[in-house]
Short mmCIF file of C-alpha atoms and ligand atoms in Angstrom, two decimals:
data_model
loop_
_atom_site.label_atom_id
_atom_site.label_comp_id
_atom_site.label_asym_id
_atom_site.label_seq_id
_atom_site.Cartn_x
_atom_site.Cartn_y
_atom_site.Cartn_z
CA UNK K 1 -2.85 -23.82 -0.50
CA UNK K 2 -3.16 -26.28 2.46
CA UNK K 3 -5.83 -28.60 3.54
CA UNK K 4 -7.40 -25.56 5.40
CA UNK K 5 -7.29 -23.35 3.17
CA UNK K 6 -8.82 -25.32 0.68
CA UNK K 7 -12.08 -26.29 2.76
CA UNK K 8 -12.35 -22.59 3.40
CA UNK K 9 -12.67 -21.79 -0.24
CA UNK K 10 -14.88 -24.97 -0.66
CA UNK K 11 -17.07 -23.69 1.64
CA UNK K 12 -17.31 -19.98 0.62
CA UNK K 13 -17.49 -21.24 -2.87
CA UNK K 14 -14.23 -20.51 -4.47
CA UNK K 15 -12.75 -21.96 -7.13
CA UNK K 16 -8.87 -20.96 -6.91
CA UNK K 17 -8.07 -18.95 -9.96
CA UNK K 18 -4.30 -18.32 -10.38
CA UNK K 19 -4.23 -14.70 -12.16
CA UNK K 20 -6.31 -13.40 -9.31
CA UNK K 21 -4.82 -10.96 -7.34
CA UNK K 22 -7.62 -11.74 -4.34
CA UNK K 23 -7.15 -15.37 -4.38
CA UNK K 24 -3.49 -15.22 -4.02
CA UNK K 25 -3.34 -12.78 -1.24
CA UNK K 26 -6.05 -14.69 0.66
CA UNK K 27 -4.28 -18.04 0.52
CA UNK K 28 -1.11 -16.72 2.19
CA UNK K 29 -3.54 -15.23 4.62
CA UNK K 30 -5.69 -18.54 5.12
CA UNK K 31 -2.84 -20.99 5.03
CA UNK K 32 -0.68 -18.28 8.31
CA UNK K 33 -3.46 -18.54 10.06
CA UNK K 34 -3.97 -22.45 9.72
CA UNK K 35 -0.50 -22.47 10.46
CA UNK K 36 -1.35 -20.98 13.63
CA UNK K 37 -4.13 -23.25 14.27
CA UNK K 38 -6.85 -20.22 14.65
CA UNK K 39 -10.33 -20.79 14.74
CA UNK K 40 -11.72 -21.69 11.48
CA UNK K 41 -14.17 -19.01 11.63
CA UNK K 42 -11.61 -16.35 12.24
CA UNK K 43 -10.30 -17.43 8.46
CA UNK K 44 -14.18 -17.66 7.08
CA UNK K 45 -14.35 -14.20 8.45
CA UNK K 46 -11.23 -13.06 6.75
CA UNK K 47 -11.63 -15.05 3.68
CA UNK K 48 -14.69 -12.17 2.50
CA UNK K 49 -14.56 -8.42 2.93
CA UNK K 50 -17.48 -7.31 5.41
CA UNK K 51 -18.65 -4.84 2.60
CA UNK K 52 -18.33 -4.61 -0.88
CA UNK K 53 -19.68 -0.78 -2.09
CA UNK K 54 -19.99 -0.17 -6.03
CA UNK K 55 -21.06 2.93 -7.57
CA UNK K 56 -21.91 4.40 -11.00
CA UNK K 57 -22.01 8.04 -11.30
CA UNK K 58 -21.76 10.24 -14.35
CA UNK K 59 -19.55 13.11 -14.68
CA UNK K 60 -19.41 15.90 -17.27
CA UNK K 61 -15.87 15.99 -19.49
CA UNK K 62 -14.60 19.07 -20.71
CA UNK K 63 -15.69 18.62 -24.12
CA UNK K 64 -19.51 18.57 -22.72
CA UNK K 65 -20.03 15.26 -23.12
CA UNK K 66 -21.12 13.14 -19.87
CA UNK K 67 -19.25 9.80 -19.10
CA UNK K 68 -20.00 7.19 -16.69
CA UNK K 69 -17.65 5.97 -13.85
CA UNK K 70 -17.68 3.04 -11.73
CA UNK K 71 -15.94 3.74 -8.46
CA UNK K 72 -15.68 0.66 -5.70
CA UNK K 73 -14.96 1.39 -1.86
CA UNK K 74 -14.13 -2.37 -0.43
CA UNK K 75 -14.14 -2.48 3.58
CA UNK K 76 -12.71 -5.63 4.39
CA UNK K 77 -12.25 -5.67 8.00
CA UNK K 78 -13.00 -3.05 11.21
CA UNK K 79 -12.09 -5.39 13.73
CA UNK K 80 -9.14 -3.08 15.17
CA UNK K 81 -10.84 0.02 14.60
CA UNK K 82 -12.90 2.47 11.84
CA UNK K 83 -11.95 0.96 7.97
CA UNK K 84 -8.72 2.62 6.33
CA UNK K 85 -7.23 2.79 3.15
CA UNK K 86 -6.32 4.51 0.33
CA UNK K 87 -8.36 5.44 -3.12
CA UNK K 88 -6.93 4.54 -6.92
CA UNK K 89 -7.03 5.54 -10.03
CA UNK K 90 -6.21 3.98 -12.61
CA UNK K 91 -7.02 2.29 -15.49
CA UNK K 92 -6.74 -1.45 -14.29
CA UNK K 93 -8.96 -1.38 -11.07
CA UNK K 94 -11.17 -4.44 -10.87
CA UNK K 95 -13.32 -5.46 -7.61
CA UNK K 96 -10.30 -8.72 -7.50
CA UNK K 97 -7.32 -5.91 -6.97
CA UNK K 98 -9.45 -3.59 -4.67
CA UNK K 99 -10.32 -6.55 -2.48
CA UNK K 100 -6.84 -7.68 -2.45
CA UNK K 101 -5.69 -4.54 -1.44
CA UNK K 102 -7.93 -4.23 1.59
CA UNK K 103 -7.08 -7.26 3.09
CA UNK K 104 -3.14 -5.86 2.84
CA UNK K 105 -4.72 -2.91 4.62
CA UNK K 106 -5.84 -4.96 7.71
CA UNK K 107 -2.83 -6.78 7.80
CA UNK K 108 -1.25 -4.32 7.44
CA UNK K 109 -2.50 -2.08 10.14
CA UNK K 110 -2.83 -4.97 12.47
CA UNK K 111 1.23 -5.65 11.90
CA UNK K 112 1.39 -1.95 12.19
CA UNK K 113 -0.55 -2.79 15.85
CA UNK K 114 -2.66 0.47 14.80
CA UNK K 115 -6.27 0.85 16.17
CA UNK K 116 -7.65 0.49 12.19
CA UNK K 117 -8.69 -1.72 10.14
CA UNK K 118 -8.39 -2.42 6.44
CA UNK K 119 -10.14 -0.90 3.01
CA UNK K 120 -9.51 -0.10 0.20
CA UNK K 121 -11.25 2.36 -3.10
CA UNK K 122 -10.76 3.41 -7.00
CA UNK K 123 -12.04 4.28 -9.68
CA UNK K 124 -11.05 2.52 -13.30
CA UNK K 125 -9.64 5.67 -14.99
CA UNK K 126 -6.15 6.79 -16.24
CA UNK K 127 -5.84 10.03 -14.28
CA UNK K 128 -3.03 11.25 -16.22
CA UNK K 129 -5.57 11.26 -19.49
CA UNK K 130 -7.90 13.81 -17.64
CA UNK K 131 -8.24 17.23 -17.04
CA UNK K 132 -7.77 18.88 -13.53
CA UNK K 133 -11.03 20.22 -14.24
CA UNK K 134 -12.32 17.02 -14.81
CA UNK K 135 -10.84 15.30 -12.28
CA UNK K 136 -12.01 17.35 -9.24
CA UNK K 137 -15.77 16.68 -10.65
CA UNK K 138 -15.13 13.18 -11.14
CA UNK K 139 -13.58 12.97 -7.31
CA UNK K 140 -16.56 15.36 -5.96
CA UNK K 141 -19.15 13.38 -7.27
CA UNK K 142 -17.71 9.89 -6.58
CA UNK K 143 -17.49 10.95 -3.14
CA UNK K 144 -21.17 11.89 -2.46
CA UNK K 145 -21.56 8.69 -4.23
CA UNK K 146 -20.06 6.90 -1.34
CA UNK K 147 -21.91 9.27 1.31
CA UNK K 148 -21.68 7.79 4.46
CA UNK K 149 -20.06 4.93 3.25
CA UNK K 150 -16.95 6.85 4.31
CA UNK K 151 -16.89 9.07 7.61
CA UNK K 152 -14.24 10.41 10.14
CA UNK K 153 -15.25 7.28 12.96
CA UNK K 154 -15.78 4.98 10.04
CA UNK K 155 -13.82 5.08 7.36
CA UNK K 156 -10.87 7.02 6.25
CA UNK K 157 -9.39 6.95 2.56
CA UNK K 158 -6.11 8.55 1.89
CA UNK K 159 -3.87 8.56 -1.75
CA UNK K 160 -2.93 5.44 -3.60
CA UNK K 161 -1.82 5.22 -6.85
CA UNK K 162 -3.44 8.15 -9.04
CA UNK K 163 -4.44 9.70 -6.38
CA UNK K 164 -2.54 12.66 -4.70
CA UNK K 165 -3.24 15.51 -1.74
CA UNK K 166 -5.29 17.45 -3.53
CA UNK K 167 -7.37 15.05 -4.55
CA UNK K 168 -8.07 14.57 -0.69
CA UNK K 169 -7.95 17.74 -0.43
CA UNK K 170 -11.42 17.66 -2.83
CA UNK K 171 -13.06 14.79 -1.13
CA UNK K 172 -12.76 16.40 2.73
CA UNK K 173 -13.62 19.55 1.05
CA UNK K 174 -16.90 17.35 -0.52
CA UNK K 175 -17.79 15.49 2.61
CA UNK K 176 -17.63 17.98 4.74
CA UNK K 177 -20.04 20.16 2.69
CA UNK K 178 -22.59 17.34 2.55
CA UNK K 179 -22.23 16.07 6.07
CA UNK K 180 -23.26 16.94 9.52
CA UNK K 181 -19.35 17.76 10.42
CA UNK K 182 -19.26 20.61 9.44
CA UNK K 183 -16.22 21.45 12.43
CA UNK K 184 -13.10 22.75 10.72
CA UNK K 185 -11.01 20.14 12.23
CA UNK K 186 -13.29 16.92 12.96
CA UNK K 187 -14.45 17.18 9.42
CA UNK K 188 -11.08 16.94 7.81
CA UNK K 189 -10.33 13.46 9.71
CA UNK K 190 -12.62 12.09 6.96
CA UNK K 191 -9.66 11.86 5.05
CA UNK K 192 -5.68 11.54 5.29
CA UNK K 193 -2.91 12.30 3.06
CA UNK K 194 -4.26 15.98 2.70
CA UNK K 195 -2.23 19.02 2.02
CA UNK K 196 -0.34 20.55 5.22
CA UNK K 197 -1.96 23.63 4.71
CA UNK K 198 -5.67 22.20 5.03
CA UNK K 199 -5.40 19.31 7.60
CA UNK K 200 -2.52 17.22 6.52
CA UNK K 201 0.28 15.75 8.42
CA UNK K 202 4.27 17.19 7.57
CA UNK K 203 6.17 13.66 6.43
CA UNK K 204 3.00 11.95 5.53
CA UNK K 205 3.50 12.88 1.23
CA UNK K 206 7.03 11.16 1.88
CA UNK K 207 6.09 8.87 4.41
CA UNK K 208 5.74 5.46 2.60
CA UNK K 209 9.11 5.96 1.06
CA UNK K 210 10.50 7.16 4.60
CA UNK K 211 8.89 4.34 6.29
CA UNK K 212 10.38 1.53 3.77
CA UNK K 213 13.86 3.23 4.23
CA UNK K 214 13.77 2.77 8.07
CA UNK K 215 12.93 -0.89 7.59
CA UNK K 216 16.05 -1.56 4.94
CA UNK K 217 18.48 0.52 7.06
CA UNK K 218 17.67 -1.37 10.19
CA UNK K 219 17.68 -4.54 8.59
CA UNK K 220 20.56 -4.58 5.92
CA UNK K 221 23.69 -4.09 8.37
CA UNK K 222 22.18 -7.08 10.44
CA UNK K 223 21.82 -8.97 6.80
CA UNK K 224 25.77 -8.38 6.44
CA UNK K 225 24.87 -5.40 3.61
CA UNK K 226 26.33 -2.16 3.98
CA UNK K 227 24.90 1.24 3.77
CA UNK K 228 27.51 2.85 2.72
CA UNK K 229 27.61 3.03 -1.33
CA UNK K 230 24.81 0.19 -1.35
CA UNK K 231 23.84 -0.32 -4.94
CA UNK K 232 20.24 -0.59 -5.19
CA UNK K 233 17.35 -0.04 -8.03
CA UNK K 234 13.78 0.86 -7.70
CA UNK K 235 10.86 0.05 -9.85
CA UNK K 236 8.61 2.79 -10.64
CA UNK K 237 9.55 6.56 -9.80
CA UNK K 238 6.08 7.90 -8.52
CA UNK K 239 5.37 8.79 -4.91
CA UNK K 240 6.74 5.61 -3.00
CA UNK K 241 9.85 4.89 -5.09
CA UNK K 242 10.96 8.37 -5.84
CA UNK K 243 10.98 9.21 -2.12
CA UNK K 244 12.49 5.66 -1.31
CA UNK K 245 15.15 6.47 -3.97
CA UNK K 246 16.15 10.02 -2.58
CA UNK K 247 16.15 8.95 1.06
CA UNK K 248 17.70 5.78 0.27
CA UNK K 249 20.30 7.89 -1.29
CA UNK K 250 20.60 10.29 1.86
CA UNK K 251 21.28 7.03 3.84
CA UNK K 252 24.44 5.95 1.97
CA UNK K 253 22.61 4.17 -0.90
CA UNK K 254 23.91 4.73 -4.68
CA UNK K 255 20.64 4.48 -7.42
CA UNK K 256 21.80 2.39 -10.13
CA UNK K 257 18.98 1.55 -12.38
CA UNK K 258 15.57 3.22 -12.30
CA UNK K 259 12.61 1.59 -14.07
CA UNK K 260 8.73 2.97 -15.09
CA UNK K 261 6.42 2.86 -17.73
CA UNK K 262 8.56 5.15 -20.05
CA UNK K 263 11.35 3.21 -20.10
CA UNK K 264 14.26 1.62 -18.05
CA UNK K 265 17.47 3.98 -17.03
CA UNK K 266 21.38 2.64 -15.51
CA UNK K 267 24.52 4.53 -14.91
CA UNK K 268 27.47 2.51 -13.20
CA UNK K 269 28.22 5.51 -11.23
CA UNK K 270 25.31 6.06 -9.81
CA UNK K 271 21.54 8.26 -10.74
CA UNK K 272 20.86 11.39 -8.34
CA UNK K 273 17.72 10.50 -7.28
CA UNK K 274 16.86 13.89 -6.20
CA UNK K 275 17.35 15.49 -10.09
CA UNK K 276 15.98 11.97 -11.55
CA UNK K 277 12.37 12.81 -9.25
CA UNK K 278 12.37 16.62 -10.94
CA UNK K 279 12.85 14.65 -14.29
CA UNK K 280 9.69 12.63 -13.80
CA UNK K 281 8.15 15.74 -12.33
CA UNK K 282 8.71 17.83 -15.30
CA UNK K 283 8.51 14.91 -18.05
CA UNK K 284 6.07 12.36 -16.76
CA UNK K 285 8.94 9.83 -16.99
CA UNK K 286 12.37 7.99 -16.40
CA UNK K 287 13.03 7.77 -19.72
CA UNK K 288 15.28 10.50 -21.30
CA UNK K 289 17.44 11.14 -18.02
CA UNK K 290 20.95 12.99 -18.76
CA UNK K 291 23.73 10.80 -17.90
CA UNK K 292 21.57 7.90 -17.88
CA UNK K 293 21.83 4.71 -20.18
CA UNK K 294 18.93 3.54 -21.84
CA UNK K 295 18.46 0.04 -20.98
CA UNK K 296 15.97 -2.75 -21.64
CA UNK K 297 13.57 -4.62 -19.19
CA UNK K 298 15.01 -7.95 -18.76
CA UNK K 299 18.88 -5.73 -18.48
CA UNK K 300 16.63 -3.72 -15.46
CA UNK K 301 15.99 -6.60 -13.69
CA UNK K 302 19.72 -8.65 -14.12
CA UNK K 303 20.92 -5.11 -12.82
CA UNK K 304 23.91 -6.61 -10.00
CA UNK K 305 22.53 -4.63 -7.00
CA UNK K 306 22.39 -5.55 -3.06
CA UNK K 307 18.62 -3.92 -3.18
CA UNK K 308 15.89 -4.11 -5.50
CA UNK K 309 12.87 -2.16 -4.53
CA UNK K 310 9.65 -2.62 -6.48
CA UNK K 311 7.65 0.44 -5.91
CA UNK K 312 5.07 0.11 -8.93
CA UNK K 313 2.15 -2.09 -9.17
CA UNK K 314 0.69 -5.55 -8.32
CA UNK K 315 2.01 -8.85 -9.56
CA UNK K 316 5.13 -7.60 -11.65
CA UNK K 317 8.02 -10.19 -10.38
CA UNK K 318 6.64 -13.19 -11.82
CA UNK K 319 8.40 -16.30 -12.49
CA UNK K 320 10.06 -14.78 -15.06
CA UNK K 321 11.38 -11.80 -13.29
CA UNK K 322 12.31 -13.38 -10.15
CA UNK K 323 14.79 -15.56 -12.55
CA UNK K 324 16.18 -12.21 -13.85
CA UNK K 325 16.64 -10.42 -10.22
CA UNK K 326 20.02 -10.15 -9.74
CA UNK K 327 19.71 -8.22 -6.16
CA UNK K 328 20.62 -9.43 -2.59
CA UNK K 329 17.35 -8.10 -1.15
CA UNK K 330 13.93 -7.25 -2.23
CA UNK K 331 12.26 -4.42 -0.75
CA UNK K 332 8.55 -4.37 -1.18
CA UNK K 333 7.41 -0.73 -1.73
CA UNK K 334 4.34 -1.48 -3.68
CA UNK K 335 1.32 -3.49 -2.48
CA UNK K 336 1.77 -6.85 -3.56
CA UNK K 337 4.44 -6.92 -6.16
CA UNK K 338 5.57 -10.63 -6.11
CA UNK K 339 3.30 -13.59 -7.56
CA UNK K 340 3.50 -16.72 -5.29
CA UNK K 341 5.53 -18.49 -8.01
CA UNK K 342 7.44 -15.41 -8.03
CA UNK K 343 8.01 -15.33 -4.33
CA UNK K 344 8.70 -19.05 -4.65
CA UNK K 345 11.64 -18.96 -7.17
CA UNK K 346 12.99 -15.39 -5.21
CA UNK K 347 13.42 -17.72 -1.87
CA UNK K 348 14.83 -20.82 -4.16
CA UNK K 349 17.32 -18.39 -5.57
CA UNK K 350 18.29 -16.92 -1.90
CA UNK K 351 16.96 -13.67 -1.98
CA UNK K 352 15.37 -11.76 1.26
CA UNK K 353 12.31 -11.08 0.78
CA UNK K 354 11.13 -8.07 2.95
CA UNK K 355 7.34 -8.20 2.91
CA UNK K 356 5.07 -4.80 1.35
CA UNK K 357 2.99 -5.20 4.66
CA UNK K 358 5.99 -4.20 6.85
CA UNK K 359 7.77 -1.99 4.29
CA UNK K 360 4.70 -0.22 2.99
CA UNK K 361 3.16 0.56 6.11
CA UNK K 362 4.73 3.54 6.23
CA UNK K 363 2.26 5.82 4.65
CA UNK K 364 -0.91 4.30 6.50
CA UNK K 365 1.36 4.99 9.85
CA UNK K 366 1.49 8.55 9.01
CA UNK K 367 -2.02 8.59 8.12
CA UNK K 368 -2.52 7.45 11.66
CA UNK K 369 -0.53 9.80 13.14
CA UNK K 370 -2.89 12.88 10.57
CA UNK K 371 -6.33 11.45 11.87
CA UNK K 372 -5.59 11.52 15.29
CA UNK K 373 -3.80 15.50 14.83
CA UNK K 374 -7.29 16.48 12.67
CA UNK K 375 -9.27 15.11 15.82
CA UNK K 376 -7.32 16.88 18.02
CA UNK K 377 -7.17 19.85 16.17
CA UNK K 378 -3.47 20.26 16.47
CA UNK K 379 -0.22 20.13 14.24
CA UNK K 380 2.44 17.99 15.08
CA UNK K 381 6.12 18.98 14.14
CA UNK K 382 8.14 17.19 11.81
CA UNK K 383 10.63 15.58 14.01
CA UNK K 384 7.72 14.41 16.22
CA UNK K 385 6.15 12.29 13.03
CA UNK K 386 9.42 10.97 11.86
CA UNK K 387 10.19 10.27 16.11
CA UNK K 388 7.07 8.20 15.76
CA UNK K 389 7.54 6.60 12.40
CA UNK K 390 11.12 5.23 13.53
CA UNK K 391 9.85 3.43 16.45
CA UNK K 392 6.28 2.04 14.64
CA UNK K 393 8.36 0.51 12.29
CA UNK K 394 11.13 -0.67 14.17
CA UNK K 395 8.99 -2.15 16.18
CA UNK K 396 7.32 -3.87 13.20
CA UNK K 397 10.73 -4.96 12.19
CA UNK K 398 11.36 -6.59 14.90
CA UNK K 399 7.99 -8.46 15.89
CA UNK K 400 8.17 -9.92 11.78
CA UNK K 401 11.93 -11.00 12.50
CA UNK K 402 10.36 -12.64 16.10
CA UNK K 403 7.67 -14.28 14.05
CA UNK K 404 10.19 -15.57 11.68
CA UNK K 405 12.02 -16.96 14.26
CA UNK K 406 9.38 -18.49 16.50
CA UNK K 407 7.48 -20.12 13.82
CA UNK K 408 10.31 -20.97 11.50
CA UNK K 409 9.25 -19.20 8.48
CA UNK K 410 9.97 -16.70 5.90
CA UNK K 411 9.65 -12.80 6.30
CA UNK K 412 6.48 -12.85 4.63
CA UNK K 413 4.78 -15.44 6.24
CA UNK K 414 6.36 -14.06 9.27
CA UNK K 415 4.68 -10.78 8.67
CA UNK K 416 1.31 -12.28 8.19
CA UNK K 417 1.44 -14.47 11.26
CA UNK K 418 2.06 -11.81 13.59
CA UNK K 419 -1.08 -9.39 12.06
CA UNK K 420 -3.04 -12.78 12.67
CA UNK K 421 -2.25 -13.24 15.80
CA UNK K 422 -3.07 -9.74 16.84
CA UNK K 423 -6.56 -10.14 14.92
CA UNK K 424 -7.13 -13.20 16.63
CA UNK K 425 -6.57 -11.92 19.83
CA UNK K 426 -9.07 -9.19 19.59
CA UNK K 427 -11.80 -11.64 17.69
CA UNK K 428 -11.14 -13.88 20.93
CA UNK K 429 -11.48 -10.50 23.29
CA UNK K 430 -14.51 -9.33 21.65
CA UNK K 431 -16.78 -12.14 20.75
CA UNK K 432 -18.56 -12.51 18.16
CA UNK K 433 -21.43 -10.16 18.49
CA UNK K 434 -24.52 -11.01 19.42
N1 LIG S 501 -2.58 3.75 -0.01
C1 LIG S 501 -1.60 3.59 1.01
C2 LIG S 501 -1.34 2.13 1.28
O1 LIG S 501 -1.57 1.29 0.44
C3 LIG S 501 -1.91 4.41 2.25
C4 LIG S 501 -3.17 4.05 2.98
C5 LIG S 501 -3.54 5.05 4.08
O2 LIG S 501 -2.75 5.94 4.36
O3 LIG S 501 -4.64 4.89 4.62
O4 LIG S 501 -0.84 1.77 2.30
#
């Protein structure tokens, strides 16, 4: 934390905490932009989310008992454009992660240079422990909580972790019945990541994976890493890493090691990643794969591959991890993965970081790309997405390895100092209102 920094969280109150997930993410946010020298109350307006929405709401279970959820919808930032970001469930959401995670979101939209800004929702339950029955009522009801907290010009949710098309499919279904937009088409825009069939965007279910494979294959070859029969292991096998895996694998990529909450998986010669993703499809899990040693964590993580791609949670390549990592590269599919003493040790030890705001952005490109087809009221074809995808992060690629360059930093930093500098520009342009 620099000087800056530090006054900033003085001021707002703060007292640095190390485990939290907020207070880390916000330093490397605070100290870019003193690093840039912006205004000071461009990073007091970035240090707090503009709106922090909580909600109880009581749903009935199956076995006719009611239960109470708490659901949170954090907006941190509209700067760019309406508040965007996806929904999550799952048993560890706190206010501190869903915070967190919207500030990624306006980074990483402003990186993304998309006209969006950043937000982020969940709700603390363990989706795979409920029923379907019980988890449409519980996504009904905790979207007419939020009411027009959430709106097509205001702010868009989409699928996070737990959270899945049809589940978007039930909250456009939900808002449009209680709203005033009741059009087909304008309606739907309330959400993204919806089926194809009501709304949805073709590449957007793969599109996080997609996007994070069109950052590595761009920037390996200039790294001095070859495509061609690159060994490379992924952490966690749900949306993001099982699609990174298989199109990984289309590129020239060979999975060696495959790790999730079941369990940790190797084979020398190499995992299919397409058979491995009907595994977890039809078994919940990694573990039990044919032709597959079982191996254990710390073996996962010493794994001698040219990419490692963490596609699970927060805060899981710690200081102890990031002195296992035996990879070249790190590929950031999940939100956050790296602690700063994990990041720290990582660069120590030589190994490229490539930041979750530029390799993640994939999905909340394609969501883009679904908002403005639902407000059109038009489908786009497939090669016109991925067309678009390619270039949005190519060009994202390129203005993070600029940054790096021009300021003299890592990737990460890199990443975060060019979304500042885009912010900044549009605080300056706009003014602070009144
Ligand atoms: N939840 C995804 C993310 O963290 C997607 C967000 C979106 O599509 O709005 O980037």
């Amino acid at each position: 934390m620099n000087g800056q920094t530090h006054t900033v969280f003085d001021e707002l109150g703060f007292r640095y905490e190390p485990d939290s997930l907020y207070h880390q993410v916000i330093t490397d946010v605070l100290d870019t932009s003193g690093r840039l020298e912006q205004p000071r109350h461009l990073q007091l307006i970035l240090a707090q989310p503009k709106n922090e929405i909580m909600v109880h709401y009581p749903v009935l279970m199956d076995d006719g008992n009611y239960r109470l959820f708490k659901g949170y919808r954090v907006q941190h930032n509209n700067i760019l454009g309406p508040y965007k970001g996806g929904i999550r469930y799952h048993p560890d959401v706190s206010l501190d992660h869903v915070k967190a995670l919207a500030v990624l979101m306006t980074m990483k939209c402003s990186l993304m240079r998309l006209p969006l800004g950043g937000a982020k929702g969940g709700v603390q339950v363990d989706s795979r422990a409920v029923s379907t029955d019980e988890l449409r009522r519980m996504t009904r009801r905790f979207t007419s909580a939020l009411g027009d907290n959430i709106g097509p010009n205001h702010d868009i949710p989409a699928p996070d972790v737990g959270t899945n098309a049809q589940i978007m499919a039930w909250m456009a279904d939900t808002y449009i019945n209680l709203s005033d937009a009741r059009g087909r088409f304008t309606g739907q825009a309330v959400v993204t990541g919806k089926p194809v069939a009501f709304g949805g965007s073709y590449g957007r279910e793969a599109a996080t994976g997609q996007g994070l494979v069109y950052v590595v294959t761009e920037l390996l070859p200039e790294l001095g890493i070859p495509l061609d029969g690159c060994p490379f292991s992924v952490i966690g096998y749900g949306n993001v890493g099982s699609w990174a895996g298989r199109l990984f694998e289309n590129a020239g990529g060979s999975l060696r090691g495959v790790m999730d909450h079941t369990g940790a998986i190797h084979a020398d010669a190499g995992l299919d990643a397409y058979e491995l993703a009907e595994h977890v499809a039809a078994t919940g899990g990694v573990a039990g794969f044919k032709n597959a040693e079982a191996i254990s964590v710390e073996d996962f993580y010493k794994l001698n591959v040219d990419l490692l791609i963490p596609a699970a949670l927060e805060q899981m390549i710690t200081e102890t991890q990031a002195a296992w990592i035996n990879a070249k590269v790190v590929a950031e599919g999940a939100n956050a993965p790296t602690t700063p003493e994990g990041d720290r040790l990582l660069r120590e030890r030589g190994i490229t970081i490539l930041p979750a705001i530029l390799c993640n952005s994939g999905g909340v490109s394609v969501s883009y790309m679904e908002w403005r087809q639902d407000r059109d009221a038009v489908q786009w074809r497939e090669e016109r997405v991925q067309d678009e995808l390619r270039s949005l992060m190519n060009a994202a690629a390129q203005r993070v390895k600029l940054a790096a360059h021009r300021y003299g930093v890592d990737l990460r930093t890199a990443a975060y100092a060019s979304a500042l500098e885009h912010i900044g520009q549009v605080y300056e342009l706009r003014g602070i209102f009144p």
